[in-house]
Structures are given as structure tokens and as C-alpha cells.
Amino acid sequence: MSDNSYTPDSKIGKWFNDRLPLLTLSKHLQDYPTPKNLNYWWTFGGILTFCLITQIVTGLILAMHYVAHADMAFESVEHIMRNVNYGWLIRYVHANGASMFFLAVYIHIFRSLYYGSYKSPREIIWILGMIIYLLMMMAAFMGYVLPWGQMSFWGATVITNLFSAIPLFGESITTWLWGGYAVGNPTLTRFFSLHYLIPFLILGLVVLHIWALHVPGNNNPIGIDLKKPSKDTVPFHPYIVIKDLFALLIFLIIFAFFVFYSPNILGHADNYIEADPMVTPAHIVPEWYLLPFYAILRAVPDKLLGVIAMFAALFVLIILPWLDTSKVRSAIFRPLYKQFYWFLVADVLILGYMGAMPAEGWYLLVARVATAYYFIHFLIILPVLGQKEKTLDVPQSITEPVLGGSANQSLAKEQKK
Amino acid sequence: MSDQKKTKRRDFIFTASYTLGAVGVGATVWPLIDQMNPDASERALASTEVDISGIERGQSITVLWRGKPVFIKRRTEEEINKARQVNLKELPDPEKDEDRAKNPEWLVMLGMCTHLGCVPLGNKGEYDGWFCPCHGSHYDTSGRIRKGPAPTNLEIPKYEFISNSTIKIG
Amino acid sequence: MKNIIKYIFFVIIVVSYNSNSFGAENSAKLLNPGWSFKGFTGTFDRASLQRGYQVYTEVCAACHSMKYLSYRNLSEPGGPEFSEEQVKIIASQFEVIDGPNSDGDMYTRAARLSDNFVGPYANEQAARALNGGAYPPDMSVLVKARKGGADYIYSVLLGYGETPSGVTLDDGVYYNTYISGNKIKMANPLTEGLVQYSDGTSATEEQMAKDVVTFLAWAAEPHLEARHKIGFRAILYLIVITILVYFSMKKIWSRIETEV
């Protein structure tokens, strides 16, 4: 980092900073040169940090009142909702916070896909992000089990049974996961323990994610490398801070609508029925943010292959930086990629919809086509497109197009020429 | 001139944002703090009724009220006399026995040493009242501190006789 | 600003996509009598809650427990708001098992404000034995535990009718237009004039259904009024501060535009 030479003004500050350079770090974060043409899709990093902290704080509080025992979990959640001071508010923030967290992370990921933020030299940032995403899904899944409603119980049963697809060891692995011969109290208590642990792992990875970001600096809508600091950059504070804050507040308004006016719309009614190992609900559906993967799982007719396909769907994301062979980062200069990008968005939305529908008839057929396309996009289209696509001219600096107004408009003009 | 005006307006917006922001943060933090206060089900248990019909003279029972032990002692004549004859000037925390036990036969008090909250032992100590084993505080037959590190007398909770055989504490 | 609009649009898509994705189970459109507790400032109709409690105790409570409610809830703000004296009388009519006493025996005593609602059965097995194998569900969170919520339960209560030809029903099974599968093991619980409302409201089936569902909606979500009130203020606050921050942002960024 270039600002190692920073010395605080005050004597105490200098004494402290010589021993633990927190002030240098703070100075670095404030001055961190950020491309000035970042649009609002770039504010989701800050929003996600907020989401993580919100989940940790509200989760910490819920753990003060929750009882992780199969006989008492459901009752203790009702206790939180009815008796604990503002317990209903804290639980609804936590439950809807998970959905908002995923909403933000999906926007964050798809922003990266659009502007090629995963490409060299930012592969490590991307991979760290994918690990965070994986951990988020684990945390969300285990958290959903804790209220010990019908969906909790049967969701846990279905997901843990995925591991029984593993040849030879499958059954012993599921028994090991459960701590019994079915999902039960030992499963609940270990899920609670892990659900408490994972957010802190995520927090650690987020620090690495940001550290890795601060080495090359932010990508930007044009996708070109910047000299920094330069006329193309602004210091993080106050420019980006205030912009992130503004976006966060808009996000919070939507968040608040869910929490206060439709707190249960993203959940399932069945989860307000206490877990009953004798009765399975009519439709077992995971939370909306896991639906695309669920659709892929069910699209494959073989149990083991279905599980493999689901994990492969994640794995192709991890190796994405090497699948996309194009030298140009931003989709703005890749007319063909831009089209395929939107096909992919539509494909994932379709997969999600199919994940919520019963796996039969037309639904299944569509889910299979969408699953196939998902893999075709990453494994065939992206590598080929990188070689064949004729990209547009990329400007030398941000300032160049900025002179004619905002970046995108002037580019549009250039394209017309 | 217009530059100055601009500066003022900018200052106003920043100040307003900061102020309103601080209000919002405060309003958000309050639920996070208040959730640790006793919840509604806890508050509902504020009072408890105790059947005292089975207690003989000189005996005492200990009941739980709000998670704390409460001593209910039916005192003998001798104990009452002893408690009432004390010269108030000798006491570290002067209080009349008449004020502590409205019905002289019954003494109701929190069984928590006012030093650091241990439970004192009955019929022990130099004043034949209670004795706290943790740090050696001696209480008399009225539960008043006589010797040791405790600063005040054993606390009397709010209670009332509902009938001859029932006390409602709280 | 264009991006923000796009963003909000995106959220709307996600939400509608999500809420649509679990439908298509029961084709009958649910009845809706117009609930006072819906909407941004919705509150419960106090009188309706009190009548609903009456219907619950006189009709439903014979088979359905409400184990997560306490008698004290009936006098708490945002609920039926009976006076504490009234609730003490209500509670004292129920017997709870307490103990063990100093002799080691369990004993029964009158319920207090802090006690949970006393249920009709000792346990689930007893309930099934007395109801032809069906378990009358606990009604504490019933409104939240059924898709369609208050509308659904209201509809089921009024959904009993003639069995269509071609449908054969076993003994102790009834036809209902709105329940999934159209078969229900609960006989039509409401008949006109079944309860005598003390406030003079005439006890039609619709009235009783509306009252008791209002009561159940409150039972499932006892802090709904506080939620609406706080929510309204919170969102208003957020909108104001967002506008302020927007102008702060414009001010700060205007420094850059001039420099470039």
C-alpha cells in the first residue's frame, strides 16, 4: 500500500501508530482511491457489510433467548415473538435480513458478472466471494432449521439426505451429520452451534475479500485499469461513503417494508407448525434464494448425479475467471456477451421458478433445459466467446468519456458512430 | 455573497443529516438494549402467594420470589422481645422492629445478604438471627445488620396478608 | 436516479416472483370480509376481538388449545384489552395443575394472569382418541401457519355446504369448499345464534367467523399494532433522512464536478 509513510499529527497518535498502525489503516481506508464513475450497482459491497453486521447483532440477541432443544425450540421462538421486549422486531429483522442479504449478494455477484470484475487481477477477490457465498448458504440453511417448524425439520431432512447419495459412505455420513438415525435433537444443537460459528468465518473472509480488493483497486463500469490516484479516482471518504450511505438508506426502506408490513411473505406458513417427524408437508420448498440450485438438483434423474450437478453449478462459478477468456472486462464493450449475460439472468430466474414448482411434467422439462443452458453458458459459451467476439474500442481513461457527460451516454454516442 | 449563502445551506444539510442520523441510531439501539430487560412473562410473575398455615412458632420457610429467596419466619415471643428492646443507637442501619414486622409474629424479608448477595443461615451468628457465611455478616432477630461488612439490613419486600394463612409477596 | 428506479423495479420482480411461486394449490378464491388490521396503519377492532374471544372460549376451545397465550395477554395493549379485573375473573374459571406442594403432591388451583391458556386435552394422544384420529391443531399461531392466513380460516369456517354429487365422504368427514382436498374432519362449528353477544351484535355465522378470526389473527401476532405503528414511523424517518443524505451527497460530489 502506497500510504505507508503516513505519520499522525499528534504525539499520542504517533506513539500508538508506531506500535499498532491502526491510524495508517484508517488513513488508507479514507484515502483509498476509488474510480469516480462507479454506479449504484457498486454500492452493494457496503450494503452487504451492513447486512452481515445486522445479522450478527440480531443473531447474537436471539441466541440470548432461544433454546436449542427439539422440545423447546419452537416454544422459545414463540416466547421471543410474544414476551421478549422487541423480540418480534429483532426476529423479523433477522429472518428478513437473511433474504435481504441474499438479494444484495445476488446483485453483487451479477454486477461482477456484467462488468467482468472477476477477471485478472481480481481472481482471488472473486474466489473469496464465492466461498463467502457458499458459507452464507450453509448459515442460512442451518438458521432456517432452528425454529424447528415443519419446513425446518423437513428441509433439514431433505438436504442432509443429499449426502446419502455418496457411494459406499453415504449412509454413515448422514448418520454422522444427524447424530442419530434421523434428524433430531442432536442435529438441532449442532446446527445451532455451526450457525453461530459461520458468520464469524464470513466476517474473516470479508476482511480478506476487502484486503484483496485494495491491492488492485476497484474495477469500474468501463473495466479499464486506472492509474491511481489520478483524475479518474476520488478518495473513498467522503465521496464513496456518502454514496454508499444513500444507497443503503434506499435499501433500508425496502428492508423496513418487509419487516414491518409483510414479515412472513418470504417464509413458509408451514414453518409455524411445530416439527412433526410423522407428517411431511405437501410441498417441501427451500427458501427462495436456494431455489435455482434446488431446481438443478431435481432436474437430474439420478440421485448421485443430481447432487454432483448441484455442486458443479457452484464449482463452475469458482473457476469462472479461467473460463471467461475475453481480455475485455466490461460487458459495455462486449455486445454479444451482453446478450448472453441477460440470457443467463433469465435462465437463473427460470431455474428459481422451477425450483418452487413440483418436479413433474412441463416444469421438469423446462428445468432440465435451463440446467443444461446454465452449464453451457459457463463451459462452452464463455470460453468460445472470449476468442471469437469482436469487442468495441475501449477508452483509455474514465475522464475521456466523462467529458461528454456520463460514461455510458458518451459510449452510446461512440457506438452510433 | 452567494458563495457564503451556499456554504450556509450546505452546513445546514450536513448538520440536519448528522442530527437526524444520531436520532435514528439511538432509536435503533434502544430495542437492542431493552430486550435484555425482564420480559413480559417474567414481569407477570411479579407476585407470588405463599401458604403459611403450616409454620410453627420459631420455624421459618424459604420461598422463591423473582428468582430470589424470601425468608418467612414466625418468631417466638422471646425473639420479638429481643428485637424490640435493642437500642437503635447501637445499630449501623437504625430501623425499628415495629417498622420491619407489622405483624410482630411474622418477619418477611429477602434472604440475600446486603453485602454481596449470599444467602444467610438462620438461627446463627452472635445475635441469634442470621449469619452470612460468605464474609461474616451478623444479623439480629429482626434481620438488622449488627456486625460485619454488610451495609444495610436485610431488605423487606412488598407483601400483604391476604388471609390468616396466605401472604402475597410482591 | 435511473439506476435507483431500475433497482426498485428489480426488487419488485423478485418479490412478486417469490410470492407467486407457491400458489396454485387450491383454486377456490378465498373470502375476505375486509380486515381492520391490514394496511399501513391497521389496528384490531377491540370489540371484535372481545367477541372473538367469546366465540373461541364457547365454541373452539372445546377442541382447540392455544398454549402459547397467557391470560394476561387478554388485558395487554394491542389485544382485546379486557380490564385486568375481568381477566382475573376469566382466569379464575380455569384450573391448572401446580405443584408439587410440600407433601410432594400435585394439586389444582385456579389459573392466574401469568398462566398459559388451559387446553382441552391432556396431550396429543388424548386429543386424537376423542376426535376420530384427527388432532385439532393448536390455534396460537394458526393464522400464520396457513397459507392465505386470516382469509383462509374465515373461508373455511364459512365454506361448509352441500356435498357435490360424485363426492363420497366417510363418517366424520365433511365437505368444505376451501380446505385443501375439500375434506375436513371438523364439523361445521358455527350456526346462527350459537353465542349470545353481550354487546347486542347479532351472532350471524359471518359475524362470528369474522370475530373469531380477528381474535386468532391477534393471537398469532400479538404485537401487530406496535409493528404497524413503529413501522410507519420508521419508514417515514427513513424517507426523510434519505432525502437529506441525497442532498448531502449532491453537495459533496459537486466539489468533484467543478474540479474536473
mmCIF file of C-alpha atoms in Angstrom, chain A residues 103-351:
data_model
loop_
_atom_site.group_PDB
_atom_site.id
_atom_site.type_symbol
_atom_site.label_atom_id
_atom_site.label_comp_id
_atom_site.label_asym_id
_atom_site.label_seq_id
_atom_site.Cartn_x
_atom_site.Cartn_y
_atom_site.Cartn_z
ATOM 1 C CA LEU A 103 -30.872 -10.253 -2.529
ATOM 2 C CA ALA A 104 -27.867 -7.977 -2.106
ATOM 3 C CA VAL A 105 -25.350 -10.747 -2.692
ATOM 4 C CA TYR A 106 -27.060 -11.808 -5.916
ATOM 5 C CA ILE A 107 -26.990 -8.249 -7.209
ATOM 6 C CA HIS A 108 -23.335 -8.031 -6.152
ATOM 7 C CA ILE A 109 -22.478 -11.256 -7.988
ATOM 8 C CA PHE A 110 -24.384 -10.355 -11.133
ATOM 9 C CA ARG A 111 -22.775 -6.913 -11.147
ATOM 10 C CA SER A 112 -19.422 -8.660 -11.096
ATOM 11 C CA LEU A 113 -20.524 -10.899 -13.969
ATOM 12 C CA TYR A 114 -21.671 -7.939 -16.047
ATOM 13 C CA TYR A 115 -18.596 -5.798 -15.604
ATOM 14 C CA GLY A 116 -16.067 -8.656 -15.551
ATOM 15 C CA SER A 117 -14.863 -7.879 -12.053
ATOM 16 C CA TYR A 118 -13.762 -11.485 -11.558
ATOM 17 C CA LYS A 119 -11.053 -11.253 -14.204
ATOM 18 C CA SER A 120 -7.327 -10.818 -13.720
ATOM 19 C CA PRO A 121 -6.029 -9.377 -11.444
ATOM 20 C CA ARG A 122 -9.109 -9.880 -9.241
ATOM 21 C CA GLU A 123 -9.487 -13.695 -9.295
ATOM 22 C CA ILE A 124 -8.748 -14.077 -5.588
ATOM 23 C CA ILE A 125 -11.390 -11.497 -4.684
ATOM 24 C CA TRP A 126 -13.871 -13.488 -6.738
ATOM 25 C CA ILE A 127 -12.944 -16.846 -5.223
ATOM 26 C CA LEU A 128 -13.100 -15.457 -1.705
ATOM 27 C CA GLY A 129 -16.501 -14.047 -2.586
ATOM 28 C CA MET A 130 -17.701 -17.438 -3.776
ATOM 29 C CA ILE A 131 -16.542 -19.078 -0.557
ATOM 30 C CA ILE A 132 -18.432 -16.399 1.366
ATOM 31 C CA TYR A 133 -21.493 -17.146 -0.751
ATOM 32 C CA LEU A 134 -21.186 -20.861 -0.013
ATOM 33 C CA LEU A 135 -20.857 -20.192 3.716
ATOM 34 C CA MET A 136 -23.853 -17.867 3.543
ATOM 35 C CA MET A 137 -25.953 -20.655 2.088
ATOM 36 C CA MET A 138 -24.834 -23.010 4.833
ATOM 37 C CA ALA A 139 -25.570 -20.442 7.525
ATOM 38 C CA ALA A 140 -28.977 -19.662 6.028
ATOM 39 C CA PHE A 141 -29.904 -23.316 5.747
ATOM 40 C CA MET A 142 -28.898 -24.101 9.327
ATOM 41 C CA GLY A 143 -30.574 -20.953 10.600
ATOM 42 C CA TYR A 144 -33.802 -21.972 8.933
ATOM 43 C CA VAL A 145 -33.719 -25.245 10.874
ATOM 44 C CA LEU A 146 -33.533 -23.560 14.268
ATOM 45 C CA PRO A 147 -37.222 -22.532 14.728
ATOM 46 C CA TRP A 148 -37.974 -26.254 14.452
ATOM 47 C CA GLY A 149 -41.082 -25.829 12.367
ATOM 48 C CA GLN A 150 -42.259 -28.284 9.748
ATOM 49 C CA MET A 151 -40.167 -26.705 6.968
ATOM 50 C CA SER A 152 -37.150 -26.577 9.269
ATOM 51 C CA PHE A 153 -37.408 -30.253 10.004
ATOM 52 C CA TRP A 154 -38.170 -31.494 6.516
ATOM 53 C CA GLY A 155 -35.762 -29.087 4.845
ATOM 54 C CA ALA A 156 -33.042 -30.435 7.110
ATOM 55 C CA THR A 157 -34.092 -33.986 6.311
ATOM 56 C CA VAL A 158 -34.020 -33.439 2.560
ATOM 57 C CA ILE A 159 -30.752 -31.505 2.451
ATOM 58 C CA THR A 160 -28.850 -33.823 4.759
ATOM 59 C CA ASN A 161 -30.131 -36.761 2.736
ATOM 60 C CA LEU A 162 -28.226 -35.327 -0.229
ATOM 61 C CA PHE A 163 -25.120 -36.771 1.326
ATOM 62 C CA SER A 164 -26.589 -40.246 1.290
ATOM 63 C CA ALA A 165 -26.002 -40.106 -2.479
ATOM 64 C CA ILE A 166 -22.285 -40.551 -1.872
ATOM 65 C CA PRO A 167 -21.398 -44.134 -2.789
ATOM 66 C CA LEU A 168 -20.336 -46.537 -0.027
ATOM 67 C CA PHE A 169 -20.100 -43.999 2.802
ATOM 68 C CA GLY A 170 -23.351 -42.125 2.152
ATOM 69 C CA GLU A 171 -25.371 -43.680 4.912
ATOM 70 C CA SER A 172 -22.697 -43.410 7.577
ATOM 71 C CA ILE A 173 -22.126 -39.770 6.622
ATOM 72 C CA THR A 174 -25.789 -38.837 7.041
ATOM 73 C CA THR A 175 -25.976 -40.699 10.353
ATOM 74 C CA TRP A 176 -22.892 -38.802 11.422
ATOM 75 C CA LEU A 177 -24.428 -35.487 10.341
ATOM 76 C CA TRP A 178 -27.621 -36.212 12.251
ATOM 77 C CA GLY A 179 -26.075 -37.684 15.383
ATOM 78 C CA GLY A 180 -28.853 -40.253 15.237
ATOM 79 C CA TYR A 181 -30.906 -42.231 12.769
ATOM 80 C CA ALA A 182 -32.990 -39.272 11.673
ATOM 81 C CA VAL A 183 -32.964 -35.505 12.080
ATOM 82 C CA GLY A 184 -33.483 -34.886 15.774
ATOM 83 C CA ASN A 185 -32.285 -33.039 18.815
ATOM 84 C CA PRO A 186 -28.561 -33.727 18.248
ATOM 85 C CA THR A 187 -28.938 -32.351 14.721
ATOM 86 C CA LEU A 188 -30.599 -29.218 16.027
ATOM 87 C CA THR A 189 -27.963 -28.480 18.638
ATOM 88 C CA ARG A 190 -25.043 -28.955 16.237
ATOM 89 C CA PHE A 191 -26.758 -26.805 13.617
ATOM 90 C CA PHE A 192 -27.176 -24.102 16.224
ATOM 91 C CA SER A 193 -23.512 -24.292 17.131
ATOM 92 C CA LEU A 194 -22.425 -24.085 13.493
ATOM 93 C CA HIS A 195 -24.957 -21.399 12.675
ATOM 94 C CA TYR A 196 -23.339 -19.314 15.387
ATOM 95 C CA LEU A 197 -19.826 -20.014 14.092
ATOM 96 C CA ILE A 198 -20.232 -19.422 10.356
ATOM 97 C CA PRO A 199 -20.963 -15.652 10.454
ATOM 98 C CA PHE A 200 -17.611 -15.091 12.107
ATOM 99 C CA LEU A 201 -15.880 -17.145 9.428
ATOM 100 C CA ILE A 202 -17.682 -14.984 6.889
ATOM 101 C CA LEU A 203 -16.530 -11.870 8.725
ATOM 102 C CA GLY A 204 -12.922 -13.037 8.497
ATOM 103 C CA LEU A 205 -13.295 -13.809 4.804
ATOM 104 C CA VAL A 206 -14.885 -10.408 4.218
ATOM 105 C CA VAL A 207 -11.766 -8.782 5.656
ATOM 106 C CA LEU A 208 -9.660 -10.813 3.220
ATOM 107 C CA HIS A 209 -12.106 -10.017 0.402
ATOM 108 C CA ILE A 210 -11.664 -6.275 1.025
ATOM 109 C CA TRP A 211 -7.925 -6.607 1.526
ATOM 110 C CA ALA A 212 -7.635 -8.416 -1.800
ATOM 111 C CA LEU A 213 -9.754 -5.674 -3.349
ATOM 112 C CA HIS A 214 -7.477 -2.935 -2.075
ATOM 113 C CA VAL A 215 -4.429 -4.398 -3.820
ATOM 114 C CA PRO A 216 -5.543 -3.853 -7.441
ATOM 115 C CA GLY A 217 -8.334 -1.418 -6.534
ATOM 116 C CA ASN A 218 -11.930 -1.417 -7.730
ATOM 117 C CA ASN A 219 -12.969 -2.462 -11.163
ATOM 118 C CA ASN A 220 -15.300 0.088 -12.768
ATOM 119 C CA PRO A 221 -18.118 0.179 -15.327
ATOM 120 C CA ILE A 222 -15.681 0.700 -18.182
ATOM 121 C CA GLY A 223 -13.478 -2.093 -16.933
ATOM 122 C CA ILE A 224 -10.160 -0.417 -17.695
ATOM 123 C CA ASP A 225 -7.119 -0.269 -15.426
ATOM 124 C CA LEU A 226 -6.707 3.095 -13.730
ATOM 125 C CA LYS A 227 -3.668 4.978 -12.656
ATOM 126 C CA LYS A 228 -4.264 5.806 -9.054
ATOM 127 C CA PRO A 229 -4.615 8.210 -7.585
ATOM 128 C CA SER A 230 -5.439 10.229 -10.644
ATOM 129 C CA LYS A 231 -8.139 12.373 -12.129
ATOM 130 C CA ASP A 232 -10.104 9.191 -12.617
ATOM 131 C CA THR A 233 -10.292 8.448 -8.911
ATOM 132 C CA VAL A 234 -11.813 10.042 -5.835
ATOM 133 C CA PRO A 235 -10.880 9.364 -2.214
ATOM 134 C CA PHE A 236 -13.185 6.789 -0.583
ATOM 135 C CA HIS A 237 -14.121 9.252 2.121
ATOM 136 C CA PRO A 238 -16.329 11.217 1.771
ATOM 137 C CA TYR A 239 -17.339 10.559 -1.838
ATOM 138 C CA ILE A 240 -17.972 6.839 -1.810
ATOM 139 C CA VAL A 241 -19.008 6.753 1.825
ATOM 140 C CA ILE A 242 -21.882 9.166 1.271
ATOM 141 C CA LYS A 243 -22.934 7.443 -1.927
ATOM 142 C CA ASP A 244 -22.942 4.030 -0.234
ATOM 143 C CA LEU A 245 -24.890 5.530 2.635
ATOM 144 C CA PHE A 246 -27.513 6.908 0.301
ATOM 145 C CA ALA A 247 -27.906 3.543 -1.428
ATOM 146 C CA LEU A 248 -28.011 1.794 1.930
ATOM 147 C CA LEU A 249 -30.869 4.013 3.067
ATOM 148 C CA ILE A 250 -32.897 3.171 -0.027
ATOM 149 C CA PHE A 251 -32.167 -0.478 0.661
ATOM 150 C CA LEU A 252 -33.290 0.014 4.267
ATOM 151 C CA ILE A 253 -36.631 1.445 3.172
ATOM 152 C CA ILE A 254 -37.336 -1.761 1.269
ATOM 153 C CA PHE A 255 -35.993 -3.830 4.152
ATOM 154 C CA ALA A 256 -38.315 -1.973 6.536
ATOM 155 C CA PHE A 257 -41.325 -2.666 4.326
ATOM 156 C CA PHE A 258 -40.690 -6.377 4.673
ATOM 157 C CA VAL A 259 -40.006 -6.272 8.399
ATOM 158 C CA PHE A 260 -42.973 -4.120 9.350
ATOM 159 C CA TYR A 261 -45.589 -4.859 6.728
ATOM 160 C CA SER A 262 -45.045 -8.339 5.337
ATOM 161 C CA PRO A 263 -42.596 -10.055 7.669
ATOM 162 C CA ASN A 264 -43.722 -13.555 6.751
ATOM 163 C CA ILE A 265 -44.136 -13.203 2.994
ATOM 164 C CA LEU A 266 -40.677 -14.628 2.264
ATOM 165 C CA GLY A 267 -41.162 -17.576 4.607
ATOM 166 C CA HIS A 268 -43.495 -20.548 4.510
ATOM 167 C CA ALA A 269 -46.689 -20.868 6.509
ATOM 168 C CA ASP A 270 -45.744 -24.470 7.307
ATOM 169 C CA ASN A 271 -42.881 -23.290 9.451
ATOM 170 C CA TYR A 272 -45.351 -22.001 12.023
ATOM 171 C CA ILE A 273 -46.374 -25.621 12.584
ATOM 172 C CA GLU A 274 -44.121 -27.364 15.044
ATOM 173 C CA ALA A 275 -41.875 -30.074 13.569
ATOM 174 C CA ASP A 276 -43.596 -33.430 13.296
ATOM 175 C CA PRO A 277 -41.480 -36.394 12.173
ATOM 176 C CA MET A 278 -44.637 -38.294 11.216
ATOM 177 C CA VAL A 279 -46.067 -35.852 8.651
ATOM 178 C CA THR A 280 -44.327 -34.300 5.651
ATOM 179 C CA PRO A 281 -45.747 -31.012 4.291
ATOM 180 C CA ALA A 282 -47.317 -31.197 0.834
ATOM 181 C CA HIS A 283 -44.533 -29.191 -0.852
ATOM 182 C CA ILE A 284 -41.064 -29.012 0.548
ATOM 183 C CA VAL A 285 -39.508 -25.882 -0.839
ATOM 184 C CA PRO A 286 -36.285 -24.265 0.282
ATOM 185 C CA GLU A 287 -36.080 -20.542 0.851
ATOM 186 C CA TRP A 288 -36.231 -18.534 -2.374
ATOM 187 C CA TYR A 289 -32.509 -17.853 -2.531
ATOM 188 C CA LEU A 290 -31.690 -21.555 -2.792
ATOM 189 C CA LEU A 291 -34.328 -22.385 -5.398
ATOM 190 C CA PRO A 292 -32.096 -22.322 -8.534
ATOM 191 C CA PHE A 293 -29.787 -24.912 -7.008
ATOM 192 C CA TYR A 294 -32.750 -26.951 -5.846
ATOM 193 C CA ALA A 295 -34.071 -26.940 -9.424
ATOM 194 C CA ILE A 296 -30.736 -28.199 -10.745
ATOM 195 C CA LEU A 297 -30.716 -30.932 -8.118
ATOM 196 C CA ARG A 298 -34.144 -32.175 -9.145
ATOM 197 C CA ALA A 299 -33.597 -31.759 -12.876
ATOM 198 C CA VAL A 300 -31.162 -34.657 -12.948
ATOM 199 C CA PRO A 301 -32.976 -38.003 -12.728
ATOM 200 C CA ASP A 302 -30.150 -39.775 -10.890
ATOM 201 C CA LYS A 303 -29.695 -39.167 -7.177
ATOM 202 C CA LEU A 304 -25.899 -39.036 -7.139
ATOM 203 C CA LEU A 305 -25.627 -37.154 -10.435
ATOM 204 C CA GLY A 306 -28.194 -34.623 -9.211
ATOM 205 C CA VAL A 307 -26.092 -33.852 -6.179
ATOM 206 C CA ILE A 308 -22.974 -33.654 -8.325
ATOM 207 C CA ALA A 309 -24.725 -31.297 -10.759
ATOM 208 C CA MET A 310 -25.770 -29.034 -7.909
ATOM 209 C CA PHE A 311 -22.271 -28.767 -6.521
ATOM 210 C CA ALA A 312 -20.863 -28.437 -10.038
ATOM 211 C CA ALA A 313 -23.119 -25.412 -10.553
ATOM 212 C CA LEU A 314 -21.244 -23.759 -7.722
ATOM 213 C CA PHE A 315 -17.878 -25.041 -8.820
ATOM 214 C CA VAL A 316 -18.125 -23.549 -12.316
ATOM 215 C CA LEU A 317 -18.615 -20.195 -10.630
ATOM 216 C CA ILE A 318 -15.417 -20.634 -8.677
ATOM 217 C CA ILE A 319 -13.349 -21.379 -11.788
ATOM 218 C CA LEU A 320 -15.118 -18.685 -13.801
ATOM 219 C CA PRO A 321 -12.048 -16.401 -14.070
ATOM 220 C CA TRP A 322 -10.403 -19.071 -16.199
ATOM 221 C CA LEU A 323 -13.493 -19.998 -18.185
ATOM 222 C CA ASP A 324 -14.002 -16.483 -19.489
ATOM 223 C CA THR A 325 -11.169 -15.984 -21.928
ATOM 224 C CA SER A 326 -12.027 -12.469 -23.050
ATOM 225 C CA LYS A 327 -9.425 -9.756 -22.457
ATOM 226 C CA VAL A 328 -12.117 -7.088 -22.221
ATOM 227 C CA ARG A 329 -13.765 -6.865 -18.819
ATOM 228 C CA SER A 330 -16.914 -4.802 -19.109
ATOM 229 C CA ALA A 331 -19.984 -6.047 -20.984
ATOM 230 C CA ILE A 332 -20.392 -2.477 -22.260
ATOM 231 C CA PHE A 333 -17.728 -3.274 -24.863
ATOM 232 C CA ARG A 334 -18.863 -6.847 -25.456
ATOM 233 C CA PRO A 335 -22.115 -6.695 -27.458
ATOM 234 C CA LEU A 336 -22.518 -10.467 -27.713
ATOM 235 C CA TYR A 337 -21.578 -11.216 -24.134
ATOM 236 C CA LYS A 338 -24.112 -8.620 -23.041
ATOM 237 C CA GLN A 339 -26.860 -10.641 -24.712
ATOM 238 C CA PHE A 340 -25.695 -13.918 -23.231
ATOM 239 C CA TYR A 341 -25.450 -12.233 -19.849
ATOM 240 C CA TRP A 342 -29.143 -11.430 -19.920
ATOM 241 C CA PHE A 343 -29.907 -14.945 -21.129
ATOM 242 C CA LEU A 344 -28.090 -16.208 -18.052
ATOM 243 C CA VAL A 345 -30.049 -13.884 -15.750
ATOM 244 C CA ALA A 346 -33.273 -15.140 -17.285
ATOM 245 C CA ASP A 347 -32.047 -18.714 -17.058
ATOM 246 C CA VAL A 348 -31.322 -18.419 -13.338
ATOM 247 C CA LEU A 349 -34.706 -16.798 -12.721
ATOM 248 C CA ILE A 350 -36.394 -19.623 -14.617
ATOM 249 C CA LEU A 351 -34.439 -22.173 -12.608
#
